[in-house]
mmCIF file of C-alpha atoms (C1' of nucleotides) in Angstrom:
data_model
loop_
_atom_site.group_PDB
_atom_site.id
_atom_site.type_symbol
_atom_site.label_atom_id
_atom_site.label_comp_id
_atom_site.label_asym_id
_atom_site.label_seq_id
_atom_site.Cartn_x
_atom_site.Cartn_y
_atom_site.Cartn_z
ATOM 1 C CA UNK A 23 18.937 -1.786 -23.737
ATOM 2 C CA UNK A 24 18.761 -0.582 -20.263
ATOM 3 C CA UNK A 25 19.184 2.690 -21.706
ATOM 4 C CA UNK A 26 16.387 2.197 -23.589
ATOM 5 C CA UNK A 27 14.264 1.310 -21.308
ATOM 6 C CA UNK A 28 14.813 4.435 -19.330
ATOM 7 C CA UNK A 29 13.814 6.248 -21.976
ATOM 8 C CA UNK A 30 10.452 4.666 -22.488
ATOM 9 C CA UNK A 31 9.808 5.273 -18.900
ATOM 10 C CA UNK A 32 10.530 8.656 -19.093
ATOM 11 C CA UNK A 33 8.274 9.452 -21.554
ATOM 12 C CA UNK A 34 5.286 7.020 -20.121
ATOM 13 C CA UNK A 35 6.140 8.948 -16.803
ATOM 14 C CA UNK A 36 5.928 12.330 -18.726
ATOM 15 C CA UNK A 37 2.864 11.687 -20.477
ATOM 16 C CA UNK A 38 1.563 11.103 -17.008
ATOM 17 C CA UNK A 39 2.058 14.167 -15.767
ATOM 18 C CA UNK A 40 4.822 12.967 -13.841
ATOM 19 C CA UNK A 41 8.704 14.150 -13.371
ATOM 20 C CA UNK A 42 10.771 11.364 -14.616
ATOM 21 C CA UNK A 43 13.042 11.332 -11.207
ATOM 22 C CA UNK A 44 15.598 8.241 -10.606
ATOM 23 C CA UNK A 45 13.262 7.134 -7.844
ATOM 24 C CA UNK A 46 10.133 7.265 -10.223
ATOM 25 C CA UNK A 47 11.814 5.789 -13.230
ATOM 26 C CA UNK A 48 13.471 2.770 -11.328
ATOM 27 C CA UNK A 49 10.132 2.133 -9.592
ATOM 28 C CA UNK A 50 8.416 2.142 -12.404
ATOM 29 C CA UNK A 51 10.584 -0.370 -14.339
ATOM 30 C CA UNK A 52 10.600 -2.616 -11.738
ATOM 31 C CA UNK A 53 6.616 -2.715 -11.515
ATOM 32 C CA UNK A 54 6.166 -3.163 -15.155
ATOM 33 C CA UNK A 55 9.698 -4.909 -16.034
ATOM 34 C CA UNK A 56 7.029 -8.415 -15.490
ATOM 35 C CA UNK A 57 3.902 -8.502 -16.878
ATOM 36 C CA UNK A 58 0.801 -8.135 -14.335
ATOM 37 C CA UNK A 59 1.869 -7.846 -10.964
ATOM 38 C CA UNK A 60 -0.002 -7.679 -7.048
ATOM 39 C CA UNK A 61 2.842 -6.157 -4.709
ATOM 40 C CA UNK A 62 2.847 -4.534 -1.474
ATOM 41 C CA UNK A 63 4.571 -1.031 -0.784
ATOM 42 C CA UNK A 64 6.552 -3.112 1.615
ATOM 43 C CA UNK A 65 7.692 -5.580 -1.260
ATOM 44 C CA UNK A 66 8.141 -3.265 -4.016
ATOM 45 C CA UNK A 67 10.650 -1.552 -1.121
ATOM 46 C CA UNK A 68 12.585 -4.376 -0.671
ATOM 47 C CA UNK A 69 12.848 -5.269 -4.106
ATOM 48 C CA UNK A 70 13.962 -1.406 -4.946
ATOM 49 C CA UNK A 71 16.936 -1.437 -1.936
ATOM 50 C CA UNK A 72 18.041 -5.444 -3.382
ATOM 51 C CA UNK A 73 17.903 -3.685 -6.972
ATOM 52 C CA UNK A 74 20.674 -1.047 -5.558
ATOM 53 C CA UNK A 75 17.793 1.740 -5.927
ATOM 54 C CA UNK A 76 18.104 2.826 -2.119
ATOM 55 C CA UNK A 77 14.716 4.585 -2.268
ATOM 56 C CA UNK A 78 13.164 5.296 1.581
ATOM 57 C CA UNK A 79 9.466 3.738 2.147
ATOM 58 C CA UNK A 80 8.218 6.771 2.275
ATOM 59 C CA UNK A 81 8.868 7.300 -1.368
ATOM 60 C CA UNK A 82 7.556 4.347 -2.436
ATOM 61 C CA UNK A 83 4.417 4.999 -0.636
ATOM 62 C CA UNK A 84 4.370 8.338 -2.291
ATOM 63 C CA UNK A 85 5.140 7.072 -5.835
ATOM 64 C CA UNK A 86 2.312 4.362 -5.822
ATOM 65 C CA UNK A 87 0.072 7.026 -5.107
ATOM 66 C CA UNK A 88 1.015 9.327 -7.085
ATOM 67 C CA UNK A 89 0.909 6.057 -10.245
ATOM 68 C CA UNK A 90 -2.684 5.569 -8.749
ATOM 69 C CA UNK A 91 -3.574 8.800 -9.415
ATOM 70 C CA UNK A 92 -2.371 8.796 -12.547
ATOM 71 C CA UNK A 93 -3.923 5.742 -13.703
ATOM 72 C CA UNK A 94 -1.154 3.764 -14.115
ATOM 73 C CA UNK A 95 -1.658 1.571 -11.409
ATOM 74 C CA UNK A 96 -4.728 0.324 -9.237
ATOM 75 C CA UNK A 97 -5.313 -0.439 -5.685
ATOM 76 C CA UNK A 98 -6.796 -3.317 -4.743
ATOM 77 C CA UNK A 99 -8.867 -3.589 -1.795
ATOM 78 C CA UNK A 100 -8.308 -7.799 -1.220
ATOM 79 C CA UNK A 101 -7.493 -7.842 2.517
ATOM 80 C CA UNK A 102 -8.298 -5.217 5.565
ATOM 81 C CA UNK A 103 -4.747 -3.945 6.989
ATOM 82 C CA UNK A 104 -2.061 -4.023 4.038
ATOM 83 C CA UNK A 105 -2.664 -2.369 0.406
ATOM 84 C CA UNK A 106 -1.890 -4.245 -2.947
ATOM 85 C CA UNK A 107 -1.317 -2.599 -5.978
ATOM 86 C CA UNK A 108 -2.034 -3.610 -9.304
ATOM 87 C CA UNK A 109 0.143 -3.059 -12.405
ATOM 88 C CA UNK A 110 -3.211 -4.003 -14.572
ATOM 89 C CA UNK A 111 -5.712 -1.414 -14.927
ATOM 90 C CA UNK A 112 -7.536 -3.041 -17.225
ATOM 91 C CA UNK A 113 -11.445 -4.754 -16.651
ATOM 92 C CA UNK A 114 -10.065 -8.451 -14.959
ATOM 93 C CA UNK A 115 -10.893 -10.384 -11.447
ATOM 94 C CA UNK A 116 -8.773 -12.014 -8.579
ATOM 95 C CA UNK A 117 -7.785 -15.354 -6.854
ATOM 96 C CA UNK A 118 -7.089 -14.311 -3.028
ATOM 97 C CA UNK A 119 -5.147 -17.593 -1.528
ATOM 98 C CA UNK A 120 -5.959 -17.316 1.933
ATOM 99 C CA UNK A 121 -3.009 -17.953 4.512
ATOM 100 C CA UNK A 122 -0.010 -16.876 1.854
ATOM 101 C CA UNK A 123 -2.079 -13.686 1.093
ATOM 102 C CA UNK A 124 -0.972 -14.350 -3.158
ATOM 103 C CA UNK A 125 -3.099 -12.473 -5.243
ATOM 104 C CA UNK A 126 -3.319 -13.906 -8.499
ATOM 105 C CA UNK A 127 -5.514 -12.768 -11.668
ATOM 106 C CA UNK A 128 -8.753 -15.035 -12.550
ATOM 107 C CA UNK A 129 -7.915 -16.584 -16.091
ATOM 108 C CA UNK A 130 -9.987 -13.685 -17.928
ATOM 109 C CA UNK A 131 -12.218 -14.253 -20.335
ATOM 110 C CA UNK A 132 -13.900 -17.120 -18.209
ATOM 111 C CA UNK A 133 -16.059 -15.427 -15.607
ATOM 112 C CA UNK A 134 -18.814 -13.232 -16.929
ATOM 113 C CA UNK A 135 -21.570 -11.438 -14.459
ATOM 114 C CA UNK A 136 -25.001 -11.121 -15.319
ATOM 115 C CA UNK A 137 -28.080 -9.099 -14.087
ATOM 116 C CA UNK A 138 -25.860 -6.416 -12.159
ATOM 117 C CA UNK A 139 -28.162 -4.662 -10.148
ATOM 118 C CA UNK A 140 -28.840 -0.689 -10.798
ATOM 119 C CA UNK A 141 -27.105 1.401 -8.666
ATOM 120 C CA UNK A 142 -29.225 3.750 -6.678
ATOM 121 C CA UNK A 143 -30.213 6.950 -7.949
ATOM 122 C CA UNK A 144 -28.028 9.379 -8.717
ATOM 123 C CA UNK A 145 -24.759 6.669 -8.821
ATOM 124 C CA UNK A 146 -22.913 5.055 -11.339
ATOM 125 C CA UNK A 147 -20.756 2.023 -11.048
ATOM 126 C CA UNK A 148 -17.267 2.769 -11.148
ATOM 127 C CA UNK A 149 -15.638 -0.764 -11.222
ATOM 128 C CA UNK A 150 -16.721 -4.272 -10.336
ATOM 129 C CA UNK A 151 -14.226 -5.900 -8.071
ATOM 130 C CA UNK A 152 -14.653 -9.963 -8.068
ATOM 131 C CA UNK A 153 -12.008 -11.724 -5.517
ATOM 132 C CA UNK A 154 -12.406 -15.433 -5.266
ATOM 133 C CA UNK A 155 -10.680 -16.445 -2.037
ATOM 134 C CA UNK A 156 -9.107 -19.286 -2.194
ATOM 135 C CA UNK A 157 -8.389 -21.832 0.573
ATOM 136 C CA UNK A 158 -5.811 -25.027 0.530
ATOM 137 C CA UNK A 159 -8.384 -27.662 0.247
ATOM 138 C CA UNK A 160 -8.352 -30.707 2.857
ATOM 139 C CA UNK A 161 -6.712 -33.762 1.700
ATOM 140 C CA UNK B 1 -39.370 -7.558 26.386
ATOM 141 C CA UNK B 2 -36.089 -6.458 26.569
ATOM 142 C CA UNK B 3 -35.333 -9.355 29.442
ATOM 143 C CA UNK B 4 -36.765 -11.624 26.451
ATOM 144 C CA UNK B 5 -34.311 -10.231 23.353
ATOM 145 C CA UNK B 6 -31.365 -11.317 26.366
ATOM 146 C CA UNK B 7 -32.397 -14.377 26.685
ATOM 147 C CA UNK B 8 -32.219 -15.239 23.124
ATOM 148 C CA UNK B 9 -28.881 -13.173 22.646
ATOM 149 C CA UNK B 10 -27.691 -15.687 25.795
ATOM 150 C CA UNK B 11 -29.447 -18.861 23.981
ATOM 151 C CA UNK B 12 -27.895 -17.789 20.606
ATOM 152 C CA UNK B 13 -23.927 -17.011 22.597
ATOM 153 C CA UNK B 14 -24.221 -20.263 23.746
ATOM 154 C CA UNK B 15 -24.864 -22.110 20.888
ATOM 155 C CA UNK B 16 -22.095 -20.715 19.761
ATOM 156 C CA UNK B 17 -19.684 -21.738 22.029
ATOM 157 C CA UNK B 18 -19.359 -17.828 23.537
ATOM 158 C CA UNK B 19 -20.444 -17.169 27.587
ATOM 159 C CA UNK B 20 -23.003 -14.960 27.357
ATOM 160 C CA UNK B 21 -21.100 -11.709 29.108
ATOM 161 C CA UNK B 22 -23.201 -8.402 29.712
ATOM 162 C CA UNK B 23 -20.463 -7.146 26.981
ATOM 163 C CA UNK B 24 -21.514 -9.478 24.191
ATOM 164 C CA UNK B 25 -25.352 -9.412 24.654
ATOM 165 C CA UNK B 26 -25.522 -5.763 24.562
ATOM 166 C CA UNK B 27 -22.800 -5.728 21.596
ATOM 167 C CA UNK B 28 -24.635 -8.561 20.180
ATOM 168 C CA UNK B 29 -28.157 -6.379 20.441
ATOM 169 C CA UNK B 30 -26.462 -3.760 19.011
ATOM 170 C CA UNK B 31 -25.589 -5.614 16.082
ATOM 171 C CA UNK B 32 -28.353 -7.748 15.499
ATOM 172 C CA UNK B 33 -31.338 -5.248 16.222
ATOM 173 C CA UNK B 34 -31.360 -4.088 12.504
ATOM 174 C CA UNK B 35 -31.099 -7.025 10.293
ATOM 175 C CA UNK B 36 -28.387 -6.719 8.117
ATOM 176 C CA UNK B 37 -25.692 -4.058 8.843
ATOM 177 C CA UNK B 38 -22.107 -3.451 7.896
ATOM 178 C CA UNK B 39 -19.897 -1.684 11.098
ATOM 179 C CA UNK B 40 -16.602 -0.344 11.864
ATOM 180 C CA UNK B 41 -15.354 -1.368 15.494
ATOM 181 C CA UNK B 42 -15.448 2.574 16.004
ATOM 182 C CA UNK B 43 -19.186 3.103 15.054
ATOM 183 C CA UNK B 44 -20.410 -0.246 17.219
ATOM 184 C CA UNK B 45 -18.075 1.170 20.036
ATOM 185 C CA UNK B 46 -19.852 4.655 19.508
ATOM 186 C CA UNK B 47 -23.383 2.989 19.652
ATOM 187 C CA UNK B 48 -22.477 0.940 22.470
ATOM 188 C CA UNK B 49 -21.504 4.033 24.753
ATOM 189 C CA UNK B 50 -24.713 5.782 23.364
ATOM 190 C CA UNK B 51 -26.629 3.380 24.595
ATOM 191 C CA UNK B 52 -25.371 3.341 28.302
ATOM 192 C CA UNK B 53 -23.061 0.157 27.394
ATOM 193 C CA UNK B 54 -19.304 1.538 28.159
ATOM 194 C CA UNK B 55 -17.831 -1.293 26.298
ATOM 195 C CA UNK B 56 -13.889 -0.399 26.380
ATOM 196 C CA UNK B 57 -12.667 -0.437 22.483
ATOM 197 C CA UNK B 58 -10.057 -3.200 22.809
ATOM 198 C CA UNK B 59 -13.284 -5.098 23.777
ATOM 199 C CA UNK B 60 -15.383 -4.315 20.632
ATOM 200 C CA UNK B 61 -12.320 -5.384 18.929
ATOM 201 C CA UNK B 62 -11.793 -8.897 20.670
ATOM 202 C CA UNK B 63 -15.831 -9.739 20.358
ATOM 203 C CA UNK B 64 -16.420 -8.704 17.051
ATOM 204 C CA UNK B 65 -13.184 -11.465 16.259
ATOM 205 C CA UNK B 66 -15.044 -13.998 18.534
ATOM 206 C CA UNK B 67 -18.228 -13.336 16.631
ATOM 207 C CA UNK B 68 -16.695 -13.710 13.248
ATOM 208 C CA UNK B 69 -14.557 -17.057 14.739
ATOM 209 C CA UNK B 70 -17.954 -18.442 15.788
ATOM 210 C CA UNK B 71 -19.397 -17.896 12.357
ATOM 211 C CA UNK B 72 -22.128 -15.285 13.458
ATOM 212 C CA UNK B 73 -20.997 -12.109 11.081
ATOM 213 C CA UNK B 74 -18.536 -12.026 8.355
ATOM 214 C CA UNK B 75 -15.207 -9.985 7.807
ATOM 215 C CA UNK B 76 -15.647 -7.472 4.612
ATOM 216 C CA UNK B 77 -12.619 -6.794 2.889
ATOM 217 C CA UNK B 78 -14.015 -3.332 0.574
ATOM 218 C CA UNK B 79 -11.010 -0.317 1.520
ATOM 219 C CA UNK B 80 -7.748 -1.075 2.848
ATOM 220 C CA UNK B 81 -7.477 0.694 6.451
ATOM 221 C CA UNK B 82 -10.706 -0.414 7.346
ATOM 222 C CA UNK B 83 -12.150 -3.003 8.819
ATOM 223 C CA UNK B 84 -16.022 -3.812 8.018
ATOM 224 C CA UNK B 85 -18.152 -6.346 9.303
ATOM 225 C CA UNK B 86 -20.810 -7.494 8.303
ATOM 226 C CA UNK B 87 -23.787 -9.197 10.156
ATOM 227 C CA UNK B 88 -25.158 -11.207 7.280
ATOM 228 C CA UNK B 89 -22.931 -14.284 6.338
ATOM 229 C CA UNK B 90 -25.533 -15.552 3.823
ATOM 230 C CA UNK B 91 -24.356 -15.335 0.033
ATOM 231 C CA UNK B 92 -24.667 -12.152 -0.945
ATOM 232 C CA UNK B 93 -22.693 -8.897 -2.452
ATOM 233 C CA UNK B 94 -22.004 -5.733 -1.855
ATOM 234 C CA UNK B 95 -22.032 -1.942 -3.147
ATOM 235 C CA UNK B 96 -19.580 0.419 -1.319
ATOM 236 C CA UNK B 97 -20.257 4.200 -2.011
ATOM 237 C CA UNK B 98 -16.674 5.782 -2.895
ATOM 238 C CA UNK B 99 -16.720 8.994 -0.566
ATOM 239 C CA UNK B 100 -18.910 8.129 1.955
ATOM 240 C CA UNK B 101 -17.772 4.514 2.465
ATOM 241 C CA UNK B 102 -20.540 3.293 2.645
ATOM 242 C CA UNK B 103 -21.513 -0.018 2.331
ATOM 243 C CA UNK B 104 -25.292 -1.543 1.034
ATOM 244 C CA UNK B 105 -25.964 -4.950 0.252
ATOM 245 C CA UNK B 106 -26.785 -5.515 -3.184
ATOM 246 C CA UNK B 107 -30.647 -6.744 -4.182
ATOM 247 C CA UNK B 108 -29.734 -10.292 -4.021
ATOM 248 C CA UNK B 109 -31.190 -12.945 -6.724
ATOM 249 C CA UNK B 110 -30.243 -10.269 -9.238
ATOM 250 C CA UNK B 111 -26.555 -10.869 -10.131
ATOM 251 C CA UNK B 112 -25.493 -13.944 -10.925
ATOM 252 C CA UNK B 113 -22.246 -14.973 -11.706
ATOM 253 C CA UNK B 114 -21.358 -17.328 -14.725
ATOM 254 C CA UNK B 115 -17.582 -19.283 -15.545
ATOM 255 C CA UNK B 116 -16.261 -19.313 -12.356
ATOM 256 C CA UNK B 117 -12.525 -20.131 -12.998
ATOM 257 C CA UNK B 118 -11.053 -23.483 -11.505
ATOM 258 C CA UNK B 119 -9.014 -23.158 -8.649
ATOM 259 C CA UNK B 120 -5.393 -24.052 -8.516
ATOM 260 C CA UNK B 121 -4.185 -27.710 -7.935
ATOM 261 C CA UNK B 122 -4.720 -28.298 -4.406
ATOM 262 C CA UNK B 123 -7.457 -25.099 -3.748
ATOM 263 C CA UNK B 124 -10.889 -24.675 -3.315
ATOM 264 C CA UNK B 125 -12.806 -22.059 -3.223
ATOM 265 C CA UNK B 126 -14.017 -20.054 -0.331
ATOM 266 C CA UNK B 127 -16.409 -17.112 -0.972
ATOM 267 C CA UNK B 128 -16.635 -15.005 -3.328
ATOM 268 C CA UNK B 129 -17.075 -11.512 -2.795
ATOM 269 C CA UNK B 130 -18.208 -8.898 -5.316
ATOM 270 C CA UNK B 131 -17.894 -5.257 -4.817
ATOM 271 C CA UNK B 132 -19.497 -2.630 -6.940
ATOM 272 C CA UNK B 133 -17.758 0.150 -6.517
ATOM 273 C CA UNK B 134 -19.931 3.253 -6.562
ATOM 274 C CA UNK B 135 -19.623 7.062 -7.408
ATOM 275 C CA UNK B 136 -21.358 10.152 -6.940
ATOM 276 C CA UNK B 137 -22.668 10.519 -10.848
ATOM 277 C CA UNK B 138 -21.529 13.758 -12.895
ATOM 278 C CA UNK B 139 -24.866 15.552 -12.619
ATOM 279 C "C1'" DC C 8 17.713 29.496 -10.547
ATOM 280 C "C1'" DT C 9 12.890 27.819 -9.301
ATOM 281 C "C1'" DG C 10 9.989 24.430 -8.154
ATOM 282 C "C1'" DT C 11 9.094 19.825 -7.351
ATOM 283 C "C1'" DG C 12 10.687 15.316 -5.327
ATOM 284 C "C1'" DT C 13 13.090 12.761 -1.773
ATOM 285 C "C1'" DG C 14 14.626 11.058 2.740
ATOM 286 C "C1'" DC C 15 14.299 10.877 7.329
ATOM 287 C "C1'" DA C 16 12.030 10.798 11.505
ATOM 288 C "C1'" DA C 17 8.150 11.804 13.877
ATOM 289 C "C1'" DA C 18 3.209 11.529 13.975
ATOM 290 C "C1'" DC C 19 -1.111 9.182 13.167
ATOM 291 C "C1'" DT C 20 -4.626 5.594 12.724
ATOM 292 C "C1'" DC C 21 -6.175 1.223 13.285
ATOM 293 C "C1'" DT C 22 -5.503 -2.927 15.674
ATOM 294 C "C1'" DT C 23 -3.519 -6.257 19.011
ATOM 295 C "C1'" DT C 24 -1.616 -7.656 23.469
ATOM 296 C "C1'" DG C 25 -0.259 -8.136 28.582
ATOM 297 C "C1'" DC C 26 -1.711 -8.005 32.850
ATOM 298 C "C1'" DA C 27 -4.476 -6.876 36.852
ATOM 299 C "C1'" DT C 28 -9.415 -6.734 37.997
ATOM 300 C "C1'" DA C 29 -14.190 -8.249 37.376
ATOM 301 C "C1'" DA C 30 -17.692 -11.280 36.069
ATOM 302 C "C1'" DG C 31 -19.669 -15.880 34.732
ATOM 303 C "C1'" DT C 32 -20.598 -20.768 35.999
ATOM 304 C "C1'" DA D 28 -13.611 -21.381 43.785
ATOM 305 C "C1'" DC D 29 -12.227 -21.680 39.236
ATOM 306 C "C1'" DT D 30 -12.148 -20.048 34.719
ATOM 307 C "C1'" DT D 31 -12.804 -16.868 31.265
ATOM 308 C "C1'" DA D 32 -13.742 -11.919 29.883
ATOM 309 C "C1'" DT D 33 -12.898 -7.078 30.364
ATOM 310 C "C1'" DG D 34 -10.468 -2.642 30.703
ATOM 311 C "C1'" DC D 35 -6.722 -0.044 30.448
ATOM 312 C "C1'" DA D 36 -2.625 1.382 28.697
ATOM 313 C "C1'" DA D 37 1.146 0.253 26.109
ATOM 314 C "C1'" DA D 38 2.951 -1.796 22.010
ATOM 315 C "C1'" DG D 39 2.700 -2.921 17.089
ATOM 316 C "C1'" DA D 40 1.758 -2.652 12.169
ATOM 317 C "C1'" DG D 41 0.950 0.083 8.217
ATOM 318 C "C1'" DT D 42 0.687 4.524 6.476
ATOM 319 C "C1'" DT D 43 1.106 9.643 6.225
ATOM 320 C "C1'" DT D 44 3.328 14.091 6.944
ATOM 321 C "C1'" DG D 45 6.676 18.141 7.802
ATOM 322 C "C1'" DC D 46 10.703 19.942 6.812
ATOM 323 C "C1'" DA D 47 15.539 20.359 5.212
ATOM 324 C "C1'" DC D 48 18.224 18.921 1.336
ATOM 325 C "C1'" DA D 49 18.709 17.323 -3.572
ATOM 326 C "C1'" DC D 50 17.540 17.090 -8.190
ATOM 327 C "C1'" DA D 51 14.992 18.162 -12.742
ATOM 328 C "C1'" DG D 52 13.777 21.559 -15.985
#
DNA sequence: CTGTGTGCAAACTCTTTGCATAAGT
DNA sequence: ACTTATGCAAAGAGTTTGCACACAG
């Protein structure tokens, strides 16, 4: 199964235009081995080294780019001073819990924008990023 | 007239709980000349020394956190490794210019946004920020 | 084999902090 | 006078880069 796995990754790796290295292919199962996920280079480290995939920060910086760039992957621009990444590329919004810095996705489907302005001449709207921050309410 | 702008920038400190230091009227000036802006600590510093005010950058730093602490501008949150602020803390949303980084606020009354999402047990929300991402279009 | 990826450490950028000096009340 | 702010320089976080070694094709 794991085996099989690999395999998959290689060849979503390859279609990206990417070498399927050990580094790459762990990475990569370990960012889409859940579902949607917000992670940090920092966490996705840690998570590689407690895995037993001793890959340096530096390559994990490296590789999330590189995923970015290749589509697989977005970056999401939630909070000044650390990076998240997001395993879903597709069109969907954000809960930003303020004080635990979670990222969680809006229940899609629900929130729908209307009237969006035109851009100014000469620009087109590359993506709409909607981040509800979120606060622990006062009891 | 000038001596008159001070006084208000004092009046306005005060009210907001800030001694009105040479420092944070003139940084205060700076950002409040031009209705609504959106500045880096590095281009407010850069004005400020234009303009005859040698304002040390740790100093830029600490006021433009006082400022946002006492409610007068708002943090921005549109690139990671960045920090924007924004003098405006009404409701309203923003476009940011992929390239140039630059950030305009978005004809307001236009977009409105329908379904918001319930918080989590326990939450409420905050602000909500929208961000339309802009590129250079394919001519 | 040849070229690309990786790891390490050093460099870099943005931001915060500690402490002596200066300014506000 | 007493208290708070400022400036400087140093420290700190997060991120990027250069180069020797390792691995994939």
């Amino acid at each position: 199964m794991h085996a099989l796995t690999d395999m998959d990754m290689e060849e979503r790796l390859r279609r990206s235009g990417l070498r399927p290295t050990r580094q790459r292919i762990a990475l990569a199962e370990l960012i889409f081995a859940k579902g949607d996920r917000h992670l940090t280079v920092e966490e996705l480290h840690e998570e590689a080294v407690t895995a037993g995939v001793p890959v340096s920060l530096a390559t994990v910086y490296n590789t999330l780019h590189q995923f970015t760039d290749a589509g697989m992957i977005r970056v999401l621009a939630v909070e000044s001073n650390r990076t998240y990444f997001d395993t879903n590329t597709s069109d969907h919004h954000h809960f930003f819990v303020e004080g635990s810095n979670e990222v969680l996705d809006l229940p899609h489907g629900d929130l729908t924008i209307a009237n969006l302005p035109t851009p100014p001449e000469g620009m087109e709207i590359a993506h709409v990023d909607v981040i509800v921050r979120l606060r622990r309410k006062a009891h």
